[in-house]
mmCIF file of C-alpha atoms in Angstrom:
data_model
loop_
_atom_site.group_PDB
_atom_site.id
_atom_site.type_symbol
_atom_site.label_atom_id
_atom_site.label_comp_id
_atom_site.label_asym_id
_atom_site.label_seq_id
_atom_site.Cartn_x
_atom_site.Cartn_y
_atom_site.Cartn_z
ATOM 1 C CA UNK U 1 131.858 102.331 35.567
ATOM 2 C CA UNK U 2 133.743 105.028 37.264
ATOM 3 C CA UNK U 3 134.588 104.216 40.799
ATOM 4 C CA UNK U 4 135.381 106.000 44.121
ATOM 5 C CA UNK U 5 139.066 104.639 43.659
ATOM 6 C CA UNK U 6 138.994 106.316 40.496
ATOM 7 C CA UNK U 7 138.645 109.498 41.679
ATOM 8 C CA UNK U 8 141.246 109.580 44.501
ATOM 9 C CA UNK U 9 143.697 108.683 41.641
ATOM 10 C CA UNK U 10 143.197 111.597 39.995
ATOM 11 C CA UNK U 11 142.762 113.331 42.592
ATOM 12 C CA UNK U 12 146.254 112.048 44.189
ATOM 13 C CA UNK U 13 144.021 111.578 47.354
ATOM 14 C CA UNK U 14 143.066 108.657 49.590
ATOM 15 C CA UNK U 15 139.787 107.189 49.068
ATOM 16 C CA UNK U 16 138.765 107.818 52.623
ATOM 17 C CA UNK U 17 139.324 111.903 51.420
ATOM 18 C CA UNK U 18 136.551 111.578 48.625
ATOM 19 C CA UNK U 19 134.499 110.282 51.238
ATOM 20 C CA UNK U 20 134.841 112.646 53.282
ATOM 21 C CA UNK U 21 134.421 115.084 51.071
ATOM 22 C CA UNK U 22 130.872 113.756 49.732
ATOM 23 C CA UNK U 23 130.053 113.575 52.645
ATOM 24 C CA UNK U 24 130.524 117.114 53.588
ATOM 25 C CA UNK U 25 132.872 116.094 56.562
ATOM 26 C CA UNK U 26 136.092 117.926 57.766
ATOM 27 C CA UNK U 27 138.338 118.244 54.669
ATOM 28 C CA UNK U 28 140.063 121.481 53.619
ATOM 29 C CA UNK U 29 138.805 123.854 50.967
ATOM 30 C CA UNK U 30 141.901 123.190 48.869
ATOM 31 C CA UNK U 31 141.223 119.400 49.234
ATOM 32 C CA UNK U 32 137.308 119.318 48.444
ATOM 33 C CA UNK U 33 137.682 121.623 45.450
ATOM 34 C CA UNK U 34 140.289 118.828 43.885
ATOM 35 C CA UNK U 35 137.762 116.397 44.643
ATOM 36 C CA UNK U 36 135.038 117.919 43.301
ATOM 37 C CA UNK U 37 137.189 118.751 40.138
ATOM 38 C CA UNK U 38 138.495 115.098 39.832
ATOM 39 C CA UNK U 39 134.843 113.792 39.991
ATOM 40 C CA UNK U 40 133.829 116.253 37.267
ATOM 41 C CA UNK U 41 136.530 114.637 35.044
ATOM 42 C CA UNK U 42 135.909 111.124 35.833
ATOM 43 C CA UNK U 43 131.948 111.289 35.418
ATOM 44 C CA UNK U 44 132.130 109.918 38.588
ATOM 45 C CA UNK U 45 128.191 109.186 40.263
ATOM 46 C CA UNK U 46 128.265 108.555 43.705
ATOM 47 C CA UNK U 47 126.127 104.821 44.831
ATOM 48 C CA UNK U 48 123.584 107.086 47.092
ATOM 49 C CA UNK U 49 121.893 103.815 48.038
ATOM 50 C CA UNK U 50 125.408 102.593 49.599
ATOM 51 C CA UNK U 51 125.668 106.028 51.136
ATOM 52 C CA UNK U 52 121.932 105.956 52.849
ATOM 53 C CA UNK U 53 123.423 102.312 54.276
ATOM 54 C CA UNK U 54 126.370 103.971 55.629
ATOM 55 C CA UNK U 55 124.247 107.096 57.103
ATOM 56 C CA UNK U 56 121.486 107.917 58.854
ATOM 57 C CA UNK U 57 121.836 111.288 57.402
ATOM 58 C CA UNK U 58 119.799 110.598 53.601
ATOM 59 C CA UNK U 59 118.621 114.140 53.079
ATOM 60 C CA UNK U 60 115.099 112.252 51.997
ATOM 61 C CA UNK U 61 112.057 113.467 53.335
ATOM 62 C CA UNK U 62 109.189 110.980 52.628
ATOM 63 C CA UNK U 63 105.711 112.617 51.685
ATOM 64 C CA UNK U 64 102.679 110.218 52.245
ATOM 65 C CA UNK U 65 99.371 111.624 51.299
ATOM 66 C CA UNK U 66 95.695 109.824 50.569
ATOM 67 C CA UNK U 67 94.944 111.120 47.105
ATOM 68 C CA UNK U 68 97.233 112.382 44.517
ATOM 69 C CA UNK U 69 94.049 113.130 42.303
ATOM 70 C CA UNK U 70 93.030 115.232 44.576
ATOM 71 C CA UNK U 71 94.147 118.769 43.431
ATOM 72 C CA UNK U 72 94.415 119.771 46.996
ATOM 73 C CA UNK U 73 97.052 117.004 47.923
ATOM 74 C CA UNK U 74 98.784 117.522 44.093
ATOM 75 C CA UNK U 75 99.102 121.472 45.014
ATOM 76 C CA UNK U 76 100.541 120.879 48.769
ATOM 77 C CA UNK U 77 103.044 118.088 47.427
ATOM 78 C CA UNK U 78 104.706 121.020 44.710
ATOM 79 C CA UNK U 79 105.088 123.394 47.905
ATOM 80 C CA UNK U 80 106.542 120.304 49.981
ATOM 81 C CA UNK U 81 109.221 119.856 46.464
ATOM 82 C CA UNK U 82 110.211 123.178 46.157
ATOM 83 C CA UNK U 83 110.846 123.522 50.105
ATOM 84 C CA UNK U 84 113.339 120.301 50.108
ATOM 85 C CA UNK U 85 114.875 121.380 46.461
ATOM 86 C CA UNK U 86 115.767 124.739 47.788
ATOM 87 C CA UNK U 87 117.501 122.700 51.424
ATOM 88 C CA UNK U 88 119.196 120.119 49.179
ATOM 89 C CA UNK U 89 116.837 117.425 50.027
ATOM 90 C CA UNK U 90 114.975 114.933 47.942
ATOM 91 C CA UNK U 91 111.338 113.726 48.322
ATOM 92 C CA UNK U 92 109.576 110.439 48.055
ATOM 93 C CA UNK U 93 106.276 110.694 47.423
ATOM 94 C CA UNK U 94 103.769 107.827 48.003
ATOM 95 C CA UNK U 95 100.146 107.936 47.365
ATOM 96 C CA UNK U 96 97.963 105.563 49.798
ATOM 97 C CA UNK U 97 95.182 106.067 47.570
ATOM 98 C CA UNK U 98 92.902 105.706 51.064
ATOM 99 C CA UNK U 99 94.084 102.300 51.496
ATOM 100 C CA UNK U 100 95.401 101.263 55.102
ATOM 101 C CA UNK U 101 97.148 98.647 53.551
ATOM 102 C CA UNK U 102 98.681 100.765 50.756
ATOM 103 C CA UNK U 103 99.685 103.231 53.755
ATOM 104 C CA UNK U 104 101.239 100.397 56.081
ATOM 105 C CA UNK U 105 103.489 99.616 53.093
ATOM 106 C CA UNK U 106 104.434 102.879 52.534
ATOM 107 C CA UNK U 107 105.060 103.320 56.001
ATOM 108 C CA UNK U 108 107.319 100.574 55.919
ATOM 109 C CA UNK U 109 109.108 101.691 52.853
ATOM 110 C CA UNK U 110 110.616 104.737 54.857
ATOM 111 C CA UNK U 111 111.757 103.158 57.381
ATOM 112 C CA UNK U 112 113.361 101.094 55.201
ATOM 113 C CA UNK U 113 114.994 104.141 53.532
ATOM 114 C CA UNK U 114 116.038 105.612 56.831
ATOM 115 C CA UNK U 115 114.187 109.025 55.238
ATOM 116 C CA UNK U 116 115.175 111.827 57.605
ATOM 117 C CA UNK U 117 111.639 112.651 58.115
ATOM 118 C CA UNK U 118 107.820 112.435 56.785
ATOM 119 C CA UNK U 119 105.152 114.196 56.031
ATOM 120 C CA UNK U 120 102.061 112.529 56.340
ATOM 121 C CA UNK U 121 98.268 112.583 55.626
ATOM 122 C CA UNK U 122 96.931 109.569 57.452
ATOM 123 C CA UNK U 123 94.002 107.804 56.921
ATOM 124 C CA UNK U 124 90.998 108.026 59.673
ATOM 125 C CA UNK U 125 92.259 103.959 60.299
ATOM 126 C CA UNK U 126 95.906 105.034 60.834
ATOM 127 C CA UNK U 127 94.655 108.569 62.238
ATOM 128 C CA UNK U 128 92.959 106.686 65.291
ATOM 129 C CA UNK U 129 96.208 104.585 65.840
ATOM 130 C CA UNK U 130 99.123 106.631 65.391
ATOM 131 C CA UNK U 131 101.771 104.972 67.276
ATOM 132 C CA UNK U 132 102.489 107.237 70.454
ATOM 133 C CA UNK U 133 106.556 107.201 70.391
ATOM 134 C CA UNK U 134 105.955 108.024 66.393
ATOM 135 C CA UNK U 135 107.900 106.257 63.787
ATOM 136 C CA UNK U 136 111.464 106.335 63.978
ATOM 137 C CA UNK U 137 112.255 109.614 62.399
ATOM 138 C CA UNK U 138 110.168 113.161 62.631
ATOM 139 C CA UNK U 139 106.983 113.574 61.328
ATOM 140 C CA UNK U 140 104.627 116.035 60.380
ATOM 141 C CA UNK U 141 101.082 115.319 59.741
ATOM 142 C CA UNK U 142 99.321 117.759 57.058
ATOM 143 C CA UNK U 143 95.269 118.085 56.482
ATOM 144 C CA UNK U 144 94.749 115.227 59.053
ATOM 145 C CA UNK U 145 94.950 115.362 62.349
ATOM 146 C CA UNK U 146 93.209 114.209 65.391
ATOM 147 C CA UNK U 147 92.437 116.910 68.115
ATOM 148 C CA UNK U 148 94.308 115.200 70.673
ATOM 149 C CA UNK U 149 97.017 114.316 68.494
ATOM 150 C CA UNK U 150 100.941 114.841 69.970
ATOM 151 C CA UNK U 151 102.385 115.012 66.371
ATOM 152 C CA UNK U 152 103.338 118.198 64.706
ATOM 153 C CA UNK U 153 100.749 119.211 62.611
ATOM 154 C CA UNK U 154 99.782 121.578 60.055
ATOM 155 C CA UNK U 155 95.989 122.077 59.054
ATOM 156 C CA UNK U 156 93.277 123.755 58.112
ATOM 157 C CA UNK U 157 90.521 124.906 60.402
ATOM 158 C CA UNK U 158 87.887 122.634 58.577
ATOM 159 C CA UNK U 159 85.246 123.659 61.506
ATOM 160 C CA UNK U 160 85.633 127.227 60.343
ATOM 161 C CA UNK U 161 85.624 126.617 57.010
ATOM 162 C CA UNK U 162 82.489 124.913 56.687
ATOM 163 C CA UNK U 163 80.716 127.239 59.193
ATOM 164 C CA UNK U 164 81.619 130.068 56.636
ATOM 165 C CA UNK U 165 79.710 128.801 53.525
ATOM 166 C CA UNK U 166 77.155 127.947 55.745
ATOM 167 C CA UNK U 167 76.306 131.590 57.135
ATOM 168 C CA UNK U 168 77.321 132.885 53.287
ATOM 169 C CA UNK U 169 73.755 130.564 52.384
ATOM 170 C CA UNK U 170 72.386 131.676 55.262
ATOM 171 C CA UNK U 171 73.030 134.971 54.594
ATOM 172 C CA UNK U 172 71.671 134.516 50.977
ATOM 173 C CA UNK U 173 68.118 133.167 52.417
ATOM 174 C CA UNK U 174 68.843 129.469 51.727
ATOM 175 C CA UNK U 175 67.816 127.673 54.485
ATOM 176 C CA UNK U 176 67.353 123.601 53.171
ATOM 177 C CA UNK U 177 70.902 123.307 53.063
ATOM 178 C CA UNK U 178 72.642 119.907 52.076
ATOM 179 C CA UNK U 179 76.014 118.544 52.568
ATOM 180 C CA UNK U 180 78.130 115.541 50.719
ATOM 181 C CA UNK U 181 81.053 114.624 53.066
ATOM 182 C CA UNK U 182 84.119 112.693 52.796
ATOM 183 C CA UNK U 183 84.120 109.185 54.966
ATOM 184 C CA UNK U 184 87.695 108.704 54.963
ATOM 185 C CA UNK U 185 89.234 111.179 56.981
ATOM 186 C CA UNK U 186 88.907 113.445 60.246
ATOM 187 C CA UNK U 187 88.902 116.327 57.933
ATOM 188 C CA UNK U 188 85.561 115.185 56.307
ATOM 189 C CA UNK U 189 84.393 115.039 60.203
ATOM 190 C CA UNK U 190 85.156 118.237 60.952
ATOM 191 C CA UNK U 191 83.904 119.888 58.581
ATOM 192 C CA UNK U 192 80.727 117.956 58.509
ATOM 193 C CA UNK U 193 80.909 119.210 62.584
ATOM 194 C CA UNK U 194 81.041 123.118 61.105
ATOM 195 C CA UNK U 195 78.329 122.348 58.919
ATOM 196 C CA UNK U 196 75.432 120.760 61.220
ATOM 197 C CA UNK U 197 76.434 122.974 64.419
ATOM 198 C CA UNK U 198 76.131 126.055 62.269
ATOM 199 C CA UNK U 199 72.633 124.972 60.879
ATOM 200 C CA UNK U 200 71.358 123.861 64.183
ATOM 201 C CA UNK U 201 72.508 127.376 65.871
ATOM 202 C CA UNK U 202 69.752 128.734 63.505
ATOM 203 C CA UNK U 203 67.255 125.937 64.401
ATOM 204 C CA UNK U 204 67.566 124.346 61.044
ATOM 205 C CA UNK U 205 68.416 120.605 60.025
ATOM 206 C CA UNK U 206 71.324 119.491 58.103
ATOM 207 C CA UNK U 207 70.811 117.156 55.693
ATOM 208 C CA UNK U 208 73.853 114.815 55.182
ATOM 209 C CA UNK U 209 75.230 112.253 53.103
ATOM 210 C CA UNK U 210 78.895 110.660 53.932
ATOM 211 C CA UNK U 211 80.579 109.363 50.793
ATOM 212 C CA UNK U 212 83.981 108.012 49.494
ATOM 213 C CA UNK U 213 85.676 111.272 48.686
ATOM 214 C CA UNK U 214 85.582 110.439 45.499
ATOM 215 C CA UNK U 215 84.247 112.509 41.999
ATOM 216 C CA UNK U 216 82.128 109.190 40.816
ATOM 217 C CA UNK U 217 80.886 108.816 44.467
ATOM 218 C CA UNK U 218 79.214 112.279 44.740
ATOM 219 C CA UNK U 219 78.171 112.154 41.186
ATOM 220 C CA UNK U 220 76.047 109.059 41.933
ATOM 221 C CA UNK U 221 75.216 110.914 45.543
ATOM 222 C CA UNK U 222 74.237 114.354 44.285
ATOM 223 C CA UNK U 223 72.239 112.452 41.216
ATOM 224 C CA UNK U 224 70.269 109.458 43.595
ATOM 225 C CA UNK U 225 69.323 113.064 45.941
ATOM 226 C CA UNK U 226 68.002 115.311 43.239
ATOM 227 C CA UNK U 227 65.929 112.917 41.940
ATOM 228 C CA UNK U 228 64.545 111.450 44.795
ATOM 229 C CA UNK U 229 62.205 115.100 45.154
ATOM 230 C CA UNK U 230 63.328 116.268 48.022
ATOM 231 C CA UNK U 231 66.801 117.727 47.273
ATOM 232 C CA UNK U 232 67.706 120.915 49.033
ATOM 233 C CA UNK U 233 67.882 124.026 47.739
ATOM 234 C CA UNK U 234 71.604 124.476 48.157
ATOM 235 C CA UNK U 235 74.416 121.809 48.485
ATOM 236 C CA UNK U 236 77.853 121.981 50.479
ATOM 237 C CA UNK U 237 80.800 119.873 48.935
ATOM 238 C CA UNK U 238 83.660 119.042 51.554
ATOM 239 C CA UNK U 239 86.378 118.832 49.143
ATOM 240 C CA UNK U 240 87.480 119.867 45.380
ATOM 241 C CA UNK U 241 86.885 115.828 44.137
ATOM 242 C CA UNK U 242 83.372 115.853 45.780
ATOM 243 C CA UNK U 243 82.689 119.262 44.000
ATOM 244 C CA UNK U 244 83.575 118.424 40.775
ATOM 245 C CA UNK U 245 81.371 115.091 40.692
ATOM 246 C CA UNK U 246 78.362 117.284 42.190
ATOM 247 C CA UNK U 247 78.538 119.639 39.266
ATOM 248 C CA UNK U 248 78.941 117.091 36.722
ATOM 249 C CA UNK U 249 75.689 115.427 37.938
ATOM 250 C CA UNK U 250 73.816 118.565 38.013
ATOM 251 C CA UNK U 251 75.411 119.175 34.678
ATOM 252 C CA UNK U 252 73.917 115.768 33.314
ATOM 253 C CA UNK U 253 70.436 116.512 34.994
ATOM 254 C CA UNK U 254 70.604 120.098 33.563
ATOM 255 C CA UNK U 255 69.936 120.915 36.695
ATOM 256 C CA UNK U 256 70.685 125.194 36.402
ATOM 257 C CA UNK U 257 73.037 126.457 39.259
ATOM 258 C CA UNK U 258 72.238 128.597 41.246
ATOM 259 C CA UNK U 259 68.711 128.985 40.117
ATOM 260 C CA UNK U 260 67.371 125.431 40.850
ATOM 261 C CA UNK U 261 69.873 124.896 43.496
ATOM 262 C CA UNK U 262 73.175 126.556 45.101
ATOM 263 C CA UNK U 263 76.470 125.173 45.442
ATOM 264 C CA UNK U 264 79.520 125.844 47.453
ATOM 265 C CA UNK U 265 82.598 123.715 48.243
ATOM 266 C CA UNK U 266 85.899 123.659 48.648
ATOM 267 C CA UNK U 267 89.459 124.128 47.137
ATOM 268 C CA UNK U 268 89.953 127.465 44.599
ATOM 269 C CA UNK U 269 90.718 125.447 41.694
ATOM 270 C CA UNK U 270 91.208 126.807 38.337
ATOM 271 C CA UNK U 271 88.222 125.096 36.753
ATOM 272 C CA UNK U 272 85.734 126.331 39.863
ATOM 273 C CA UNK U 273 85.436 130.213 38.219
ATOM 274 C CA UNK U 274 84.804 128.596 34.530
ATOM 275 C CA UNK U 275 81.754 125.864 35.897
ATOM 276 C CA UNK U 276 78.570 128.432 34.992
ATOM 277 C CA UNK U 277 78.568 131.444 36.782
ATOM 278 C CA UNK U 278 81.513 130.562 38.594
ATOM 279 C CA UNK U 279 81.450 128.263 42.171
ATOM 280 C CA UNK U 280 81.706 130.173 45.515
ATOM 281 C CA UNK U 281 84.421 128.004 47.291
ATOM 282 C CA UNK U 282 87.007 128.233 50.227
ATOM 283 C CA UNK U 283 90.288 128.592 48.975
ATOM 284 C CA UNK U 284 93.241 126.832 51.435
ATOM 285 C CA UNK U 285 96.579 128.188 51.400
ATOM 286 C CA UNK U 286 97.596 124.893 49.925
ATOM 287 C CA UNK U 287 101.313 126.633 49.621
ATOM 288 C CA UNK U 288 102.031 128.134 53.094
ATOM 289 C CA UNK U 289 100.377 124.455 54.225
ATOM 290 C CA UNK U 290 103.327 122.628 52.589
ATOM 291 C CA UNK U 291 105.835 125.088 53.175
ATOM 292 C CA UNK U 292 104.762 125.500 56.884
ATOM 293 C CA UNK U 293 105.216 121.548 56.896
ATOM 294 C CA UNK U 294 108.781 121.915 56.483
ATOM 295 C CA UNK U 295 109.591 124.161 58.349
ATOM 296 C CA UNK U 296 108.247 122.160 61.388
ATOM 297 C CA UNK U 297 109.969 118.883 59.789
ATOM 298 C CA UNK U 298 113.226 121.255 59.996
ATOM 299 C CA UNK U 299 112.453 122.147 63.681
ATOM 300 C CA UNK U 300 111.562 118.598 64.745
ATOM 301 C CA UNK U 301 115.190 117.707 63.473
ATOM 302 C CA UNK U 302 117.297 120.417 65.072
ATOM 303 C CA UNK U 303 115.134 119.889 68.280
ATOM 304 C CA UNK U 304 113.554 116.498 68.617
ATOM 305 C CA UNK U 305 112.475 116.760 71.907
ATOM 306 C CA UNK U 306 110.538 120.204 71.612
ATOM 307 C CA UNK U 307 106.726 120.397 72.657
ATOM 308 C CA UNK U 308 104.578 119.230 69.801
ATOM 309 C CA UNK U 309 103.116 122.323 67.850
ATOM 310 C CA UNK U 310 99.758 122.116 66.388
ATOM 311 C CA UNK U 311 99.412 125.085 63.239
ATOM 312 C CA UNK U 312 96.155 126.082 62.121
ATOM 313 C CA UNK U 313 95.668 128.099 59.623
ATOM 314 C CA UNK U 314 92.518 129.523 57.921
ATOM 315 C CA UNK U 315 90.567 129.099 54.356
ATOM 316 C CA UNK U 316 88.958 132.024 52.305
ATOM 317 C CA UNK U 317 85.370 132.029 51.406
ATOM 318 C CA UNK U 318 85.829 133.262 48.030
ATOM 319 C CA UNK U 319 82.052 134.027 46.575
ATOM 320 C CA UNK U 320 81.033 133.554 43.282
ATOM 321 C CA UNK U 321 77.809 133.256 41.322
ATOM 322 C CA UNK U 322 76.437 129.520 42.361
ATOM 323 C CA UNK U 323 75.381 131.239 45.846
ATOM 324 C CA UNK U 324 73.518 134.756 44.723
ATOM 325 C CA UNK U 325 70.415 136.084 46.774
ATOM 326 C CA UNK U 326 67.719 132.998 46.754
#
């Protein structure tokens, strides 16, 4: 295999110039441009896991998130790529899958490849534990965050959210109003804390099931509650996996939407307008979330001691036909 040495040969340059040179340190224009031509004769690849050894500069940032099924996490990962491809950086991406242990060894693995920073959507264990002094490099935390959290953060305003396809129901005349919420995560919380507040400020229950945010898990939810008798007349779905598994049990039950009951949910996917007469939803701005992500990942670099900043940004209620006039 081509070697460093190899280059500086034909390069009629010491080694310590070519690494300088890959390494973007102070060599003259004339210099680097022979370097860079005498590595694009040799074929020359530089070791980057030597380099990464040598450096606590990688260029890596290391993305972290619960659920790569989830079209929400799948969506906010592209934005996170496209970000670090267009600053030269490179991204690895590790999917917890919801397990703390999973997560602890993920956590471990970027240490371990001194990644310049993270972005990270914790699980509620590692949510209520985040170490205080962080871990080692800068971190961002996306979707997940506790209120009184001191990490950069980017998310959504779940309370909001919720409280939005609630008054759209309300607004409709629905008023037995169900909700399937995710168990895994302070986002399933808060929204779940939108839903019942909003209810109760027009003296009405709030039904409520917490579930593994999970398509089979609110399948089996939404299917145990319809036929039980005393399902609502309209159901709330905290995320896009929890959606999808209530419509494919109503689906199963031929259960009619929105005549025999209304749904509403979360996350504007593609599939959401097709399902019947389409599914009125909250669409997140999945790509300012990841791009906004960055840019605080870039900040918290240049500036590691600045203030944390907590950025919340807001879903739209995008209303469709499983939510018409009762």
């Amino acid at each position: 295999m081509t070697s460093i040495k190899d280059v500086a040969l034909h390069a009629g340059v010491s080694v310590a110039t070519v690494s300088r040179a890959l390494g973007n340190g102070p060599v003259s224009t004339a210099l680097r441009e022979r370097v860079e031509a005498a590595i694009a004769a040799t074929g020359y690849h530089p070791n980057l896991s030597a380099r990464r050894l040598r450096s606590q500069h990688t260029r890596t940032v290391g993305l972290v998130v619960s659920d790569i099924r989830n079209p929400f996490f799948t969506a906010v990962s592209r934005a996170v790529e496209e970000a670090a491809y267009q600053a030269d950086m490179r991204v690895i991406l590790c999917n917890t899958d919801e397990n703390p242990e999973r997560e602890a060894l993920y956590l471990r693995l970027m240490q371990e490849e001194r990644v310049s920073g993270m972005i990270y959507a914790p699980t509620s264990t590692m949510s209520n534990r985040l170490p205080a002094n962080g871990f080692g490099f800068p971190t961002v935390l996306i979707d997940r965050c506790p209120e009184d959290c001191s990490y950069d953060a980017v998310v959504l305003d779940n309370h909001e959210a919720a409280s939005q396809l609630v008054q759209h129901l309300l607004a409709q005349g629905y008023r037995h109003i169900g909700g399937l919420f995710g168990n895994t995560s302070t986002t399933g919380a808060q929204r779940h804390a939108g839903f019942a507040e909003t209810l109760a400020a027009a003296g009405l229950p709030a039904p409520t099931r917490f579930i593994a945010p999970r398509t089979e898990a609110a399948e089996s939810a939404t299917r145990d509650w319809l036929v039980s008798g005393q399902h609502p007349q309209a159901l709330l779905a905290s995320n896009g996996q929890i959606l999808a598994g209530m419509v494919r049990a109503l689906r199963n039950l031929r259960t009619q939407i929105p005549h025999e009951l209304a749904v509403v949910g979360f996350d504007n996917e593609p599939w959401t307008e097709l399902v019947g007469p389409g599914l009125t939803v909250i669409e997140q701005p999945v790509d300012e979330i990841g791009q906004t992500a960055m840019d605080l990942l870039f900040e918290r670099m240049k500036t590691p001691t600045r203030p944390a900043r907590r950025i919340v940004l807001q879903g739209r209620c995008i209303v469709r036909g499983s939510s018409v006039t009762r």
